[in-house]
GROMACS .gro file of C-alpha atoms in nm:
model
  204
    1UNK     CA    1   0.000   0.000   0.000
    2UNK     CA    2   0.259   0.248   0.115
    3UNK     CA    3   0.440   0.204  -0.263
    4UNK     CA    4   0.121   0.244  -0.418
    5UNK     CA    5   0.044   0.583  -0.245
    6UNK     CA    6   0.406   0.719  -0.314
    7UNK     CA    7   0.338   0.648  -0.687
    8UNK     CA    8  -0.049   0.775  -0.639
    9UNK     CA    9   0.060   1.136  -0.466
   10UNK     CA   10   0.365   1.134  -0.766
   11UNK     CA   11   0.130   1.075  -1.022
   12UNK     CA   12  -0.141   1.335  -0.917
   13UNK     CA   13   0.162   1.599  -0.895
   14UNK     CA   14   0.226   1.537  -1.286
   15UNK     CA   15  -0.161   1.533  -1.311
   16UNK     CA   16  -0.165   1.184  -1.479
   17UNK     CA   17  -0.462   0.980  -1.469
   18UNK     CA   18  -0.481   0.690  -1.187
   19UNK     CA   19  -0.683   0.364  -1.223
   20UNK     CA   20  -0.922   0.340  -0.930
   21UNK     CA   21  -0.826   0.140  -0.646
   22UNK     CA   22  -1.062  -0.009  -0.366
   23UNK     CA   23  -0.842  -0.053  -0.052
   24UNK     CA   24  -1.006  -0.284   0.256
   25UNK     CA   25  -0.835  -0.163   0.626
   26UNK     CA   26  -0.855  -0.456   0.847
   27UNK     CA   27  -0.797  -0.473   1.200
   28UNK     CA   28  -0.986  -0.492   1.533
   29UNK     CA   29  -1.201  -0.205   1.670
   30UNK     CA   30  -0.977   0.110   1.790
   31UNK     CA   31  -0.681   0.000   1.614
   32UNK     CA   32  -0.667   0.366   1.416
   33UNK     CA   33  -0.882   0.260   1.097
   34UNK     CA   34  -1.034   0.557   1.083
   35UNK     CA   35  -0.702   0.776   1.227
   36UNK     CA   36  -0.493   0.631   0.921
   37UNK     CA   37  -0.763   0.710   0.671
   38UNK     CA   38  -0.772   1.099   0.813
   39UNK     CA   39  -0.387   1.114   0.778
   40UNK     CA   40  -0.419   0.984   0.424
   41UNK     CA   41  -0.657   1.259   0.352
   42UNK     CA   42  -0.416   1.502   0.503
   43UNK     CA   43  -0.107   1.372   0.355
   44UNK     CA   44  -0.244   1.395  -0.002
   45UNK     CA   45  -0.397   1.711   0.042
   46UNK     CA   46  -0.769   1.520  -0.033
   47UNK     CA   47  -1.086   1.626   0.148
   48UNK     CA   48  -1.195   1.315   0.327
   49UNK     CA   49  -1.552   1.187   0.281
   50UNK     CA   50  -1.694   0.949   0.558
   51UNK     CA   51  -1.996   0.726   0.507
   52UNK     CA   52  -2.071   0.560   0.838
   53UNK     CA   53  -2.250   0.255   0.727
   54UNK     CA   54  -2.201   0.021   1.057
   55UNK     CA   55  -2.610  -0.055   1.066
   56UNK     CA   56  -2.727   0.141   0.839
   57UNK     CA   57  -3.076   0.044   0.650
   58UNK     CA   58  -3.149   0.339   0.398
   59UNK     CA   59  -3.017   0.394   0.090
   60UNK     CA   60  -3.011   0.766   0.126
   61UNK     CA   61  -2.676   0.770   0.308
   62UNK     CA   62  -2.552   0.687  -0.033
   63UNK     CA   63  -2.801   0.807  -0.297
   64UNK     CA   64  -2.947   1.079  -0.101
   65UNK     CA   65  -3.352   1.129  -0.125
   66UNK     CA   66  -3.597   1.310  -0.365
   67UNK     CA   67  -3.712   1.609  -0.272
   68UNK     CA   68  -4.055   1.504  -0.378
   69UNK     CA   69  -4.025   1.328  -0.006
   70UNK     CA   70  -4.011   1.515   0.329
   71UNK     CA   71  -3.706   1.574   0.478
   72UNK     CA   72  -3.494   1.505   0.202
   73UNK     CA   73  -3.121   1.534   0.154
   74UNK     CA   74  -2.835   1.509  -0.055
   75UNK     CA   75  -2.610   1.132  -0.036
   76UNK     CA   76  -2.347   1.205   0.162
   77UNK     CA   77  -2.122   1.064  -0.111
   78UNK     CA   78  -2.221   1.426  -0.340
   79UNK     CA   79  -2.188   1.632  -0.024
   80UNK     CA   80  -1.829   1.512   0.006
   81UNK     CA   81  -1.771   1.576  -0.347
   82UNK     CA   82  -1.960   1.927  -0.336
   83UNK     CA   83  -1.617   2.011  -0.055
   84UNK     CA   84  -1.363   1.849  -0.284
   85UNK     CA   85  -1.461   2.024  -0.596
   86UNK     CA   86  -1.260   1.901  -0.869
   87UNK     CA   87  -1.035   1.716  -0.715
   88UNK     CA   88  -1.121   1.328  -0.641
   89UNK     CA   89  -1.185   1.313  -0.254
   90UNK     CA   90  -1.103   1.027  -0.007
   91UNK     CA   91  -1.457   0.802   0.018
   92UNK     CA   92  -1.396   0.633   0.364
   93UNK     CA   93  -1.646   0.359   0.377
   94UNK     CA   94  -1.658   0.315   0.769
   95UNK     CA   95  -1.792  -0.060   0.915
   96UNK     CA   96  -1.950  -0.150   0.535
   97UNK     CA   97  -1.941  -0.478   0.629
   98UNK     CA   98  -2.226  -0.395   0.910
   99UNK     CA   99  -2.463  -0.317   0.627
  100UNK     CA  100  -2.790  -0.400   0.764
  101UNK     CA  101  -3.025  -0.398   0.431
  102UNK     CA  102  -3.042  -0.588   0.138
  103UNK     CA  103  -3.085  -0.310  -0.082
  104UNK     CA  104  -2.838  -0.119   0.084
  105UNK     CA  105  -2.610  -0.388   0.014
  106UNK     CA  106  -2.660  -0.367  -0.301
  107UNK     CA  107  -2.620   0.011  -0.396
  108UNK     CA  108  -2.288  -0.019  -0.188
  109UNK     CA  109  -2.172  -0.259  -0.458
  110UNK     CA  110  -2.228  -0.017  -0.731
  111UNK     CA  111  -2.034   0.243  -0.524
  112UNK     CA  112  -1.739  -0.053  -0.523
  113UNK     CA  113  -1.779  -0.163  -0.883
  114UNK     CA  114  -1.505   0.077  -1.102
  115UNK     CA  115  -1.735   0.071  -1.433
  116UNK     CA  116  -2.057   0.195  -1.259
  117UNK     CA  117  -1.959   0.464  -1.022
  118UNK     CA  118  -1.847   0.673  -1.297
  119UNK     CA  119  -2.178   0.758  -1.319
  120UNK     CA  120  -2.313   0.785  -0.984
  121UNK     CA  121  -2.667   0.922  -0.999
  122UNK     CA  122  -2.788   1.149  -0.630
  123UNK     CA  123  -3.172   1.152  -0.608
  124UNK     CA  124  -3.157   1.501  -0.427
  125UNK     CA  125  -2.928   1.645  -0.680
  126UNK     CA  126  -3.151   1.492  -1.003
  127UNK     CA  127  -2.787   1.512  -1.178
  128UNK     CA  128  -2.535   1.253  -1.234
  129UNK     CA  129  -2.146   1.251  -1.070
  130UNK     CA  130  -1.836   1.055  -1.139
  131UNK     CA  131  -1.689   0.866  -0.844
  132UNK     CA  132  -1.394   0.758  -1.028
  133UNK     CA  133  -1.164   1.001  -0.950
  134UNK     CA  134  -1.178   0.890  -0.564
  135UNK     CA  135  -1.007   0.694  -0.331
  136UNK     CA  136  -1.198   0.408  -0.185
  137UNK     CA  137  -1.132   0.291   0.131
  138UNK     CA  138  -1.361   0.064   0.347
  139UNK     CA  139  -1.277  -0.085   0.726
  140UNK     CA  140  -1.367  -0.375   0.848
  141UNK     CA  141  -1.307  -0.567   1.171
  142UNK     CA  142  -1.263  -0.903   1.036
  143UNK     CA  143  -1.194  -1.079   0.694
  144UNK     CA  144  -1.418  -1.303   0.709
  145UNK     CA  145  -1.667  -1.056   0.752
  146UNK     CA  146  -1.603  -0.885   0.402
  147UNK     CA  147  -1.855  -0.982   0.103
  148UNK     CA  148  -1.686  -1.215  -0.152
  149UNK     CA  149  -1.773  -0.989  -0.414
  150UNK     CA  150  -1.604  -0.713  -0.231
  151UNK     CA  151  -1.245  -0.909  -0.191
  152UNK     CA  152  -1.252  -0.959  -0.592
  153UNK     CA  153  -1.270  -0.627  -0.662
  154UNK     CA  154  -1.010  -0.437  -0.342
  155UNK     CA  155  -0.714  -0.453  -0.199
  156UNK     CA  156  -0.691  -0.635   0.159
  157UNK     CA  157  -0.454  -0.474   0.387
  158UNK     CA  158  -0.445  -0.584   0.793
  159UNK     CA  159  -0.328  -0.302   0.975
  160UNK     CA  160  -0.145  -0.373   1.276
  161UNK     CA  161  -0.149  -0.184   1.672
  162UNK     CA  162   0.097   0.100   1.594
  163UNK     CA  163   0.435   0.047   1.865
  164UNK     CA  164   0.441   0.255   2.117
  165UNK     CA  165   0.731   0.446   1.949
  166UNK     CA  166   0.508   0.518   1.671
  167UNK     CA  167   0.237   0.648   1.867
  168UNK     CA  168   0.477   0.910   2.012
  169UNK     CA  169   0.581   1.011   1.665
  170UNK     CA  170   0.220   1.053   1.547
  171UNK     CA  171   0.121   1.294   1.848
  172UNK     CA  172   0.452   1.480   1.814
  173UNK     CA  173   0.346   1.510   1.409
  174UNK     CA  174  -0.003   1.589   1.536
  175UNK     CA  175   0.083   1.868   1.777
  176UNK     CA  176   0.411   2.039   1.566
  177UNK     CA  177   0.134   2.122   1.269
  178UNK     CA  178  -0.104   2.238   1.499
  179UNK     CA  179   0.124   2.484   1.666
  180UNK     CA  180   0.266   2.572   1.341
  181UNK     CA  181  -0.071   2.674   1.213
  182UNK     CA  182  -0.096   2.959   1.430
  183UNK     CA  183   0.145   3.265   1.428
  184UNK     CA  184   0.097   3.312   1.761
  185UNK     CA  185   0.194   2.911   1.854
  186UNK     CA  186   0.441   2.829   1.608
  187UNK     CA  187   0.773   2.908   1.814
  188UNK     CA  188   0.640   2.649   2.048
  189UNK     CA  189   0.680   2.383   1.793
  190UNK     CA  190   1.070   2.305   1.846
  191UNK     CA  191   1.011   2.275   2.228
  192UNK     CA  192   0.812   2.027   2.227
  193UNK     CA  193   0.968   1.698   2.364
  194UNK     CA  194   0.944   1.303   2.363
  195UNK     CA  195   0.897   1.303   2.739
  196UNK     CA  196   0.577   1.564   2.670
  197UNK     CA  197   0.427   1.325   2.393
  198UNK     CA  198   0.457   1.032   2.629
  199UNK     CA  199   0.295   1.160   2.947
  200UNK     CA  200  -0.027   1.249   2.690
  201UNK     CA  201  -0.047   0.899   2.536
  202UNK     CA  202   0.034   0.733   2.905
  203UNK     CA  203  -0.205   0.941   3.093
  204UNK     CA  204  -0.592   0.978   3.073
   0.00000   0.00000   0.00000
């Protein structure tokens, strides 16, 4: 994965077309799923898109609903887009495996399937959008949970608990570009200290 995404963020700097590529996270709940997926979106500069699905029943998560019916809205796949703009977003397709409709199921396979979700089609919109400029991740807990049809099409990758070394390099990452963001903070930045970073990850 991590030589694919070197090539991916090289490729969108030249502004070559990529092939779409479904990616399956793997790995017990709170193992940083969802963390790695927001520090994909960060790291390629992508606005990140997340569809909780974990036991969902209506389609209009995804497809949105008419406005011919009350209280309708916009899929939240188009919302995401309407951020990104041009630029293909990150679609982060939290706990699909906990899909908990038939139909649902279904439309969720359309959103996976690289020759239909080019034209994706939002019933609050009435207009058509291309998904096929996106990133598609999904998390899972377990393999065996994933739908056959779903491992022929994606990439499975098991993410592992992140050492304890690591986890101190991720909140000193973390904290550096948040002090950096602000004028005000930013001298702060080269203080900061391993001995800091561990008391916050050791204490409550």
């Amino acid at each position: 994965m991590r030589l694919y995404l070197v090539n991916l963020a090289k490729d969108i700097r030249q502004g070559k077309k990529t092939e779409q590529t479904i990616y399956v996270l793997l790995g017990p709940p709170g193992i940083g799923k969802s963390f790695i997926s927001e520090m994909l979106a960060e790291a390629m500069e992508r606005p990140l898109i997340n569809v909780d699905l974990g036991g969902r029943k209506d389609t209009g998560i995804l497809e949105g609903v008419s406005p011919s019916v009350k209280a309708a809205y916009p899929g939240r796949l188009c919302q995401g887009i309407s951020i990104g703009k041009n630029r293909g977003g990150i679609i982060l397709l939290d706990e699909f495996e906990k899909v908990a409709d038939e139909g649902l199921a279904m439309m969720l396979g359309n959103v996976l399937d690289i020759k239909k979700n080019k034209d994706w089609y939002d019933q609050f919109l009435g207009y058509r959008v291309d998904l096929s400029d996106c990133l598609l991740l999904c998390t899972a807990n377990y393999a065996d949970q994933v739908p056959d049809f779903v491992q022929n099409r994606a990439e499975m990758v098991n993410i592992e608990l992140a050492t304890y070394q690591q986890r101190v390099g991720y909140v000193m990452s973390k904290l550096k570009g948040k002090l950096r963001s602000d004028n005000d903070t930013a001298h702060y930045a080269n203080q900061l200290t391993d001995d800091f970073c561990k008391y916050l990850i050791v204490e409550e």
